[in-house]
mmCIF file of C-alpha atoms in Angstrom:
data_model
loop_
_atom_site.group_PDB
_atom_site.id
_atom_site.type_symbol
_atom_site.label_atom_id
_atom_site.label_comp_id
_atom_site.label_asym_id
_atom_site.label_seq_id
_atom_site.Cartn_x
_atom_site.Cartn_y
_atom_site.Cartn_z
ATOM 1 C CA MET A 223 90.039 107.810 82.853
ATOM 2 C CA ASN A 224 88.792 105.425 85.405
ATOM 3 C CA ALA A 225 91.898 104.238 87.451
ATOM 4 C CA ASN A 226 90.125 105.272 90.638
ATOM 5 C CA LYS A 227 87.666 102.437 90.114
ATOM 6 C CA TRP A 228 90.222 99.633 90.006
ATOM 7 C CA LEU A 229 93.341 100.951 91.776
ATOM 8 C CA LYS A 230 92.776 101.582 95.423
ATOM 9 C CA VAL A 231 94.414 102.042 98.837
ATOM 10 C CA VAL A 232 93.706 99.181 101.246
ATOM 11 C CA PRO A 233 95.267 98.461 104.682
ATOM 12 C CA GLU A 234 98.024 96.443 103.059
ATOM 13 C CA GLY A 235 98.880 99.368 100.577
ATOM 14 C CA LEU A 236 98.086 99.915 96.940
ATOM 15 C CA TYR A 237 95.735 97.235 95.453
ATOM 16 C CA CYS A 238 94.777 96.549 91.799
ATOM 17 C CA ALA A 239 91.420 94.861 91.749
ATOM 18 C CA PRO A 240 91.315 93.430 88.198
ATOM 19 C CA GLY A 241 94.605 91.798 88.632
ATOM 20 C CA ASP A 242 94.034 90.890 92.289
ATOM 21 C CA PHE A 243 97.491 92.015 93.318
ATOM 22 C CA HIS A 244 99.196 94.522 95.615
ATOM 23 C CA ILE A 245 102.155 96.763 94.986
ATOM 24 C CA ASP A 246 104.811 96.910 97.761
ATOM 25 C CA ALA A 247 102.422 95.409 100.178
ATOM 26 C CA MET A 248 103.098 96.106 103.935
ATOM 27 C CA SER A 249 102.021 92.652 105.101
ATOM 28 C CA PRO A 250 101.881 89.158 103.503
ATOM 29 C CA VAL A 251 99.346 88.907 100.546
ATOM 30 C CA ALA A 252 98.581 86.475 97.800
ATOM 31 C CA THR A 253 100.220 88.318 95.002
ATOM 32 C CA ASN A 254 102.662 91.269 95.354
ATOM 33 C CA VAL A 255 104.507 93.368 92.785
ATOM 34 C CA VAL A 256 107.682 94.839 94.352
ATOM 35 C CA THR A 257 109.432 97.972 93.124
ATOM 36 C CA HIS A 258 112.754 97.548 94.781
ATOM 37 C CA GLY A 259 114.745 95.769 97.565
ATOM 38 C CA HIS A 260 114.587 98.223 100.411
ATOM 39 C CA ALA A 261 113.022 96.664 103.465
ATOM 40 C CA ASP A 262 110.068 99.063 103.641
ATOM 41 C CA HIS A 263 109.060 98.052 100.108
ATOM 42 C CA ALA A 264 110.156 94.427 99.802
ATOM 43 C CA ARG A 265 108.984 92.223 102.607
ATOM 44 C CA ALA A 266 109.071 88.434 103.072
ATOM 45 C CA GLY A 267 106.044 86.109 103.402
ATOM 46 C CA HIS A 268 103.990 86.746 100.258
ATOM 47 C CA ASP A 269 102.665 83.768 98.203
ATOM 48 C CA ARG A 270 103.594 85.120 94.716
ATOM 49 C CA VAL A 271 106.033 87.944 94.094
ATOM 50 C CA PHE A 272 106.781 89.685 90.735
ATOM 51 C CA VAL A 273 110.062 91.589 90.712
ATOM 52 C CA THR A 274 113.040 92.396 88.508
ATOM 53 C CA PRO A 275 115.705 89.589 88.537
ATOM 54 C CA ILE A 276 118.167 91.705 90.581
ATOM 55 C CA THR A 277 115.507 92.590 93.179
ATOM 56 C CA ALA A 278 114.713 88.872 93.475
ATOM 57 C CA ASP A 279 118.343 88.269 94.260
ATOM 58 C CA ILE A 280 118.335 91.034 96.798
ATOM 59 C CA MET A 281 115.315 89.579 98.543
ATOM 60 C CA ARG A 282 116.750 86.104 98.624
ATOM 61 C CA THR A 283 120.035 87.505 99.930
ATOM 62 C CA ARG A 284 118.342 89.416 102.738
ATOM 63 C CA TYR A 285 115.438 87.062 103.657
ATOM 64 C CA GLY A 286 116.538 83.641 102.444
ATOM 65 C CA GLU A 287 115.531 81.402 99.545
ATOM 66 C CA ASP A 288 112.080 80.779 101.050
ATOM 67 C CA CYS A 289 111.115 84.518 101.315
ATOM 68 C CA ALA A 290 108.169 83.844 98.976
ATOM 69 C CA ARG A 291 106.387 80.729 97.969
ATOM 70 C CA GLU A 292 106.790 81.665 94.234
ATOM 71 C CA MET A 293 109.221 84.243 92.943
ATOM 72 C CA HIS A 294 108.644 85.546 89.394
ATOM 73 C CA PRO A 295 111.603 87.573 88.131
ATOM 74 C CA VAL A 296 110.756 89.716 85.004
ATOM 75 C CA PRO A 297 113.400 91.804 83.170
ATOM 76 C CA TYR A 298 112.854 95.469 82.366
ATOM 77 C CA GLY A 299 110.552 96.113 79.496
ATOM 78 C CA GLU A 300 109.094 92.580 79.273
ATOM 79 C CA LYS A 301 105.317 92.596 79.428
ATOM 80 C CA PHE A 302 103.408 90.148 81.542
ATOM 81 C CA GLY A 303 99.821 89.616 82.687
ATOM 82 C CA ILE A 304 98.189 89.193 86.050
ATOM 83 C CA GLY A 305 94.395 88.649 85.788
ATOM 84 C CA ASP A 306 92.916 91.210 83.370
ATOM 85 C CA VAL A 307 95.980 93.584 83.686
ATOM 86 C CA THR A 308 99.124 93.941 81.540
ATOM 87 C CA LEU A 309 102.236 95.102 83.403
ATOM 88 C CA TRP A 310 105.964 95.701 82.840
ATOM 89 C CA PHE A 311 108.944 97.100 84.712
ATOM 90 C CA GLU A 312 111.006 100.144 83.680
ATOM 91 C CA PRO A 313 114.158 101.417 85.524
ATOM 92 C CA ALA A 314 113.581 103.848 88.466
ATOM 93 C CA GLY A 315 117.205 104.903 88.998
ATOM 94 C CA HIS A 316 116.773 104.505 92.812
ATOM 95 C CA VAL A 317 119.105 101.519 93.563
ATOM 96 C CA LEU A 318 120.294 98.382 91.683
ATOM 97 C CA GLY A 319 117.286 96.522 90.338
ATOM 98 C CA SER A 320 114.753 99.264 91.231
ATOM 99 C CA ALA A 321 111.664 99.521 88.979
ATOM 100 C CA GLN A 322 108.645 101.579 88.079
ATOM 101 C CA VAL A 323 105.561 99.423 87.502
ATOM 102 C CA VAL A 324 103.677 100.252 84.341
ATOM 103 C CA ILE A 325 100.070 99.029 84.464
ATOM 104 C CA GLU A 326 97.608 98.957 81.600
ATOM 105 C CA HIS A 327 93.911 98.161 81.968
ATOM 106 C CA ASP A 328 90.674 99.283 80.331
ATOM 107 C CA GLY A 329 92.424 101.855 78.123
ATOM 108 C CA THR A 330 94.305 103.542 80.955
ATOM 109 C CA ARG A 331 97.961 103.491 81.657
ATOM 110 C CA VAL A 332 99.226 103.996 85.222
ATOM 111 C CA VAL A 333 102.895 104.251 86.237
ATOM 112 C CA VAL A 334 103.749 103.512 89.869
ATOM 113 C CA SER A 335 107.173 105.051 90.264
ATOM 114 C CA GLY A 336 108.219 103.525 93.598
ATOM 115 C CA ASP A 337 111.231 105.447 94.951
ATOM 116 C CA TYR A 338 113.198 107.079 92.213
ATOM 117 C CA LYS A 339 115.776 109.691 91.298
ATOM 118 C CA ARG A 340 116.680 111.426 88.040
ATOM 119 C CA ARG A 341 120.342 112.140 88.481
ATOM 120 C CA ARG A 342 123.074 109.801 87.383
ATOM 121 C CA ASP A 343 124.020 106.884 89.595
ATOM 122 C CA PRO A 344 126.971 104.651 88.433
ATOM 123 C CA THR A 345 125.559 101.567 90.192
ATOM 124 C CA CYS A 346 122.129 101.264 88.528
ATOM 125 C CA ALA A 347 120.080 101.833 85.318
ATOM 126 C CA PRO A 348 118.757 105.415 84.910
ATOM 127 C CA PHE A 349 115.158 106.349 85.417
ATOM 128 C CA LYS A 350 113.137 105.830 82.163
ATOM 129 C CA VAL A 351 110.424 108.257 81.339
ATOM 130 C CA THR A 352 107.203 106.537 80.412
ATOM 131 C CA GLU A 353 104.240 108.649 79.365
ATOM 132 C CA CYS A 354 100.988 107.745 81.165
ATOM 133 C CA ASP A 355 97.502 108.859 82.166
ATOM 134 C CA VAL A 356 98.113 108.616 85.931
ATOM 135 C CA PHE A 357 101.526 108.960 87.552
ATOM 136 C CA ILE A 358 101.891 107.699 91.185
ATOM 137 C CA THR A 359 104.870 109.294 92.776
ATOM 138 C CA GLU A 360 106.672 109.504 96.067
ATOM 139 C CA ALA A 361 107.379 112.933 97.621
ATOM 140 C CA THR A 362 110.149 112.240 100.153
ATOM 141 C CA PHE A 363 111.780 115.561 99.375
ATOM 142 C CA GLY A 364 108.560 117.278 98.211
ATOM 143 C CA LEU A 365 109.382 120.754 99.458
ATOM 144 C CA PRO A 366 110.999 123.660 97.523
ATOM 145 C CA VAL A 367 113.768 123.830 100.158
ATOM 146 C CA PHE A 368 115.008 120.412 99.057
ATOM 147 C CA ARG A 369 117.391 121.011 96.096
ATOM 148 C CA HIS A 370 120.237 118.564 96.236
ATOM 149 C CA PRO A 371 123.762 119.661 95.368
ATOM 150 C CA THR A 372 125.705 117.581 92.861
ATOM 151 C CA THR A 373 126.992 114.301 94.130
ATOM 152 C CA GLU A 374 130.413 115.169 92.746
ATOM 153 C CA SER A 375 130.682 118.165 95.000
ATOM 154 C CA GLU A 376 129.740 116.178 98.059
ATOM 155 C CA ILE A 377 132.194 113.469 97.356
ATOM 156 C CA ALA A 378 134.845 116.169 96.765
ATOM 157 C CA LYS A 379 134.214 117.338 100.347
ATOM 158 C CA LEU A 380 134.974 113.945 101.609
ATOM 159 C CA VAL A 381 138.180 113.618 99.651
ATOM 160 C CA LYS A 382 139.241 117.158 100.767
ATOM 161 C CA SER A 383 138.603 116.276 104.421
ATOM 162 C CA LEU A 384 140.872 113.252 104.114
ATOM 163 C CA ARG A 385 143.647 115.586 102.997
ATOM 164 C CA LEU A 386 143.025 118.132 105.727
ATOM 165 C CA PHE A 387 142.777 115.506 108.469
ATOM 166 C CA PRO A 388 145.015 112.603 107.533
ATOM 167 C CA GLU A 389 145.296 111.386 111.102
ATOM 168 C CA ARG A 390 141.541 110.861 111.412
ATOM 169 C CA CYS A 391 139.427 107.898 110.447
ATOM 170 C CA HIS A 392 136.498 109.049 108.357
ATOM 171 C CA ALA A 393 133.439 106.904 109.229
ATOM 172 C CA VAL A 394 130.695 107.438 106.733
ATOM 173 C CA GLY A 395 127.084 106.398 107.564
ATOM 174 C CA VAL A 396 125.457 104.894 104.573
ATOM 175 C CA TYR A 397 122.402 102.628 103.993
ATOM 176 C CA SER A 398 123.516 99.078 103.162
ATOM 177 C CA LEU A 399 121.604 98.797 99.855
ATOM 178 C CA GLY A 400 122.350 101.431 97.320
ATOM 179 C CA LYS A 401 124.007 104.265 99.174
ATOM 180 C CA CYS A 402 127.013 102.225 100.285
ATOM 181 C CA GLN A 403 127.855 101.029 96.750
ATOM 182 C CA ARG A 404 127.054 104.455 95.209
ATOM 183 C CA VAL A 405 129.474 106.336 97.557
ATOM 184 C CA ILE A 406 132.223 103.824 96.722
ATOM 185 C CA MET A 407 131.653 104.106 92.995
ATOM 186 C CA GLU A 408 131.529 107.967 93.143
ATOM 187 C CA LEU A 409 134.898 107.867 95.095
ATOM 188 C CA ARG A 410 136.350 105.644 92.343
ATOM 189 C CA GLU A 411 135.229 108.014 89.631
ATOM 190 C CA GLN A 412 137.061 110.830 91.421
ATOM 191 C CA GLY A 413 140.242 108.811 91.432
ATOM 192 C CA TYR A 414 140.160 107.276 94.919
ATOM 193 C CA VAL A 415 142.016 103.953 94.551
ATOM 194 C CA LYS A 416 142.727 103.065 98.159
ATOM 195 C CA PRO A 417 140.752 100.236 99.819
ATOM 196 C CA VAL A 418 137.405 101.172 101.320
ATOM 197 C CA TYR A 419 136.797 99.582 104.650
ATOM 198 C CA LEU A 420 133.281 98.055 105.349
ATOM 199 C CA HIS A 421 131.333 97.429 108.483
ATOM 200 C CA GLY A 422 130.179 93.815 108.533
ATOM 201 C CA ALA A 423 126.574 94.722 107.858
ATOM 202 C CA LEU A 424 127.489 96.019 104.425
ATOM 203 C CA VAL A 425 129.616 93.161 103.111
ATOM 204 C CA ARG A 426 126.915 90.825 101.662
ATOM 205 C CA LEU A 427 125.250 93.437 99.512
ATOM 206 C CA CYS A 428 128.523 94.655 98.187
ATOM 207 C CA GLU A 429 129.206 91.106 97.085
ATOM 208 C CA LEU A 430 125.775 91.051 95.443
ATOM 209 C CA TYR A 431 126.539 94.258 93.450
ATOM 210 C CA ARG A 432 129.794 92.611 92.249
ATOM 211 C CA ARG A 433 127.907 89.619 91.032
ATOM 212 C CA HIS A 434 125.755 91.958 88.913
ATOM 213 C CA GLY A 435 128.833 93.553 87.292
ATOM 214 C CA VAL A 436 129.353 96.688 89.535
ATOM 215 C CA ASP A 437 133.177 96.890 90.052
ATOM 216 C CA LEU A 438 133.612 98.408 93.492
ATOM 217 C CA GLY A 439 137.414 98.093 93.550
ATOM 218 C CA GLU A 440 139.122 96.862 96.719
ATOM 219 C CA THR A 441 136.925 96.670 99.828
ATOM 220 C CA ILE A 442 138.071 95.205 103.158
ATOM 221 C CA PRO A 443 135.849 94.034 105.950
ATOM 222 C CA ILE A 444 136.883 95.901 109.068
ATOM 223 C CA SER A 445 136.523 92.726 111.150
ATOM 224 C CA SER A 446 139.572 91.298 109.381
ATOM 225 C CA ILE A 447 142.118 94.051 110.311
ATOM 226 C CA ASP A 448 143.754 95.968 113.193
ATOM 227 C CA LYS A 449 141.778 99.122 113.597
ATOM 228 C CA LYS A 450 144.912 101.123 114.287
ATOM 229 C CA ILE A 451 145.630 101.193 110.545
ATOM 230 C CA LEU A 452 142.476 103.139 109.846
ATOM 231 C CA ARG A 453 143.844 106.594 110.493
ATOM 232 C CA GLY A 454 143.369 108.494 107.255
ATOM 233 C CA GLU A 455 141.155 105.844 105.799
ATOM 234 C CA ILE A 456 137.417 105.687 104.834
ATOM 235 C CA VAL A 457 135.121 103.286 106.728
ATOM 236 C CA LEU A 458 131.603 102.840 105.634
ATOM 237 C CA CYS A 459 129.002 101.745 108.089
ATOM 238 C CA PRO A 460 125.232 101.862 108.834
ATOM 239 C CA PRO A 461 124.179 105.253 110.089
ATOM 240 C CA SER A 462 123.151 103.713 113.401
ATOM 241 C CA ALA A 463 126.679 102.451 114.039
ATOM 242 C CA LEU A 464 128.018 106.008 114.238
ATOM 243 C CA ALA A 465 126.334 106.410 117.578
ATOM 244 C CA ASP A 466 127.431 103.246 119.272
ATOM 245 C CA ARG A 467 130.491 101.821 120.849
ATOM 246 C CA TRP A 468 131.705 100.388 117.534
ATOM 247 C CA ALA A 469 132.409 103.913 116.139
ATOM 248 C CA ARG A 470 134.271 104.896 119.279
ATOM 249 C CA SER A 471 136.696 102.076 118.796
ATOM 250 C CA LEU A 472 137.989 103.759 115.527
ATOM 251 C CA PRO A 473 141.070 105.907 115.800
ATOM 252 C CA ASP A 474 140.236 109.629 116.169
ATOM 253 C CA VAL A 475 136.980 109.057 114.269
ATOM 254 C CA LEU A 476 135.429 111.842 112.157
ATOM 255 C CA PRO A 477 131.697 111.086 111.802
ATOM 256 C CA CYS A 478 130.186 111.666 108.313
ATOM 257 C CA ASN A 479 126.770 110.776 107.011
ATOM 258 C CA ALA A 480 125.515 110.484 103.340
ATOM 259 C CA SER A 481 121.853 111.284 103.177
ATOM 260 C CA GLY A 482 119.481 113.777 101.581
ATOM 261 C CA TRP A 483 118.397 114.676 105.075
ATOM 262 C CA MET A 484 121.856 116.133 105.774
ATOM 263 C CA GLN A 485 120.603 119.259 104.017
ATOM 264 C CA ILE A 486 118.931 120.043 107.311
ATOM 265 C CA ARG A 487 121.650 121.330 109.580
ATOM 266 C CA GLY A 488 119.727 120.514 112.701
ATOM 267 C CA ARG A 489 119.588 116.852 111.873
ATOM 268 C CA ALA A 490 123.296 116.588 111.194
ATOM 269 C CA LYS A 491 123.951 118.565 114.476
ATOM 270 C CA GLN A 492 121.600 116.313 116.443
ATOM 271 C CA LYS A 493 123.345 113.159 115.220
ATOM 272 C CA LEU A 494 126.809 114.691 115.969
ATOM 273 C CA ILE A 495 127.832 114.535 112.305
ATOM 274 C CA GLU A 496 130.966 116.558 111.675
ATOM 275 C CA LEU A 497 130.903 116.154 107.820
ATOM 276 C CA PRO A 498 127.319 116.048 106.455
ATOM 277 C CA LEU A 499 127.181 114.775 102.808
ATOM 278 C CA VAL A 500 123.972 115.645 100.896
ATOM 279 C CA ILE A 501 123.737 112.541 98.746
ATOM 280 C CA SER A 502 120.214 111.261 98.090
ATOM 281 C CA ASP A 503 118.672 108.398 96.230
ATOM 282 C CA HIS A 504 115.318 110.225 95.953
ATOM 283 C CA ALA A 505 114.179 112.942 93.598
ATOM 284 C CA ASP A 506 114.432 116.459 94.943
ATOM 285 C CA TRP A 507 111.942 119.214 94.477
ATOM 286 C CA ASP A 508 112.935 120.164 90.907
ATOM 287 C CA GLU A 509 113.290 116.487 89.799
ATOM 288 C CA LEU A 510 109.721 115.723 91.111
ATOM 289 C CA LEU A 511 108.276 118.581 89.103
ATOM 290 C CA GLN A 512 110.328 117.813 86.018
ATOM 291 C CA THR A 513 109.267 114.169 86.138
ATOM 292 C CA VAL A 514 105.598 115.057 86.184
ATOM 293 C CA ASP A 515 106.138 117.249 83.150
ATOM 294 C CA ASP A 516 108.049 114.545 81.397
ATOM 295 C CA VAL A 517 105.544 111.760 81.842
ATOM 296 C CA LYS A 518 102.704 114.022 80.657
ATOM 297 C CA ALA A 519 100.181 112.628 83.174
ATOM 298 C CA ARG A 520 96.841 114.291 83.448
ATOM 299 C CA GLU A 521 96.529 113.112 87.022
ATOM 300 C CA VAL A 522 99.193 112.490 89.804
ATOM 301 C CA TRP A 523 98.729 110.456 92.932
ATOM 302 C CA ILE A 524 101.225 110.959 95.766
ATOM 303 C CA THR A 525 102.059 107.898 97.941
ATOM 304 C CA HIS A 526 104.154 109.318 100.855
ATOM 305 C CA GLY A 527 106.423 112.100 101.890
ATOM 306 C CA ARG A 528 105.597 115.913 101.736
ATOM 307 C CA GLU A 529 102.367 115.472 99.838
ATOM 308 C CA ASP A 530 100.754 118.788 100.558
ATOM 309 C CA ALA A 531 103.381 121.103 98.960
ATOM 310 C CA LEU A 532 103.661 118.901 95.809
ATOM 311 C CA THR A 533 99.841 118.620 95.558
ATOM 312 C CA HIS A 534 99.549 122.396 95.697
ATOM 313 C CA ALA A 535 102.386 122.937 93.182
ATOM 314 C CA LEU A 536 100.794 120.604 90.645
ATOM 315 C CA GLU A 537 97.310 122.058 91.046
ATOM 316 C CA GLN A 538 98.840 125.503 90.255
ATOM 317 C CA LYS A 539 100.087 123.918 87.023
ATOM 318 C CA GLY A 540 96.542 122.661 86.177
ATOM 319 C CA ILE A 541 97.356 119.037 86.959
ATOM 320 C CA LYS A 542 94.849 117.115 89.063
ATOM 321 C CA ALA A 543 96.692 115.731 92.153
ATOM 322 C CA ARG A 544 95.802 113.893 95.317
ATOM 323 C CA SER A 545 97.529 112.268 98.253
ATOM 324 C CA LEU A 546 97.184 108.596 98.967
ATOM 325 C CA ARG A 547 98.763 109.015 102.484
ATOM 326 C CA LEU A 548 100.268 105.572 102.486
ATOM 327 C CA VAL A 549 101.962 104.742 105.724
ATOM 328 C CA GLY A 550 104.830 102.411 106.471
ATOM 329 C CA TYR A 551 107.390 103.655 104.014
ATOM 330 C CA GLU A 552 110.364 104.826 106.063
ATOM 331 C CA GLU A 553 112.081 108.030 105.163
ATOM 332 C CA GLU A 554 115.108 108.115 107.462
ATOM 333 C CA ASP A 555 117.333 105.238 107.002
ATOM 334 C CA ASN A 556 117.190 104.353 103.324
ATOM 335 C CA ASP A 557 118.235 107.835 102.060
#
């Protein structure tokens, strides 16, 4: 196994020398392979970008048609070449369009997971296990304390709160790409048929999900209605909006936040969240370990997150592991 010789960490991020391309580069490069549409992984300004078709749509929606000089959308499972390297995308289960990057070169297969989760998400394709020699994983929740509850139980808390406090407007902080649409779909699956009201920052990406076949039911931009009618209703907004004057204009607002970090009570209390909902788009501790077992990699590289605990746990299992200590991937807002 010689992936160390041709796959390296450089200031822009992870770099594949025989293909002369980067993966999720932090700054503009000649050729970039993008795993998913979150802003800390998909940035504008590259010459050539290889992505899934949906992530290409997300990037154009967020950054404009000229976000890259050349955009090369490639469907899941379709092999393509860059230089002396063969690549393809497989679903990562993180958000709509998210992908793992499978790289084959010189007899070695490497899988770059990007961000991922293993549990069901009604808005995107599920994570696909791909056996490999080297697995490159995130570790956002790479501590044994992080074991996420079921999403169904967290959504049930929100529905129960609506019954208990019908006079209060439930404002739920959600990231605009992925978490917003997932919370809506989880509510629909529990029989919630009323309109879901949206902060203006969430509207465009909800429209994008609809274009790709995700039926979100009725959603209404909050800018188009009298806020007095929002008692007993659900309003989705960016987490940052919960702390500003916008939220205080809602009638008797009950602040909620949907994030894996809500498992830490101190964070919820610090942000004045009355109803923390532990809903994450990242693998928890058990899912990280299970995934390493599933892909049967002899070596694991860890990009970002809680690398030390995961490295130790894998070494205890006899798996060679090391931290890449990549910086620039945010952990707060997109979960």
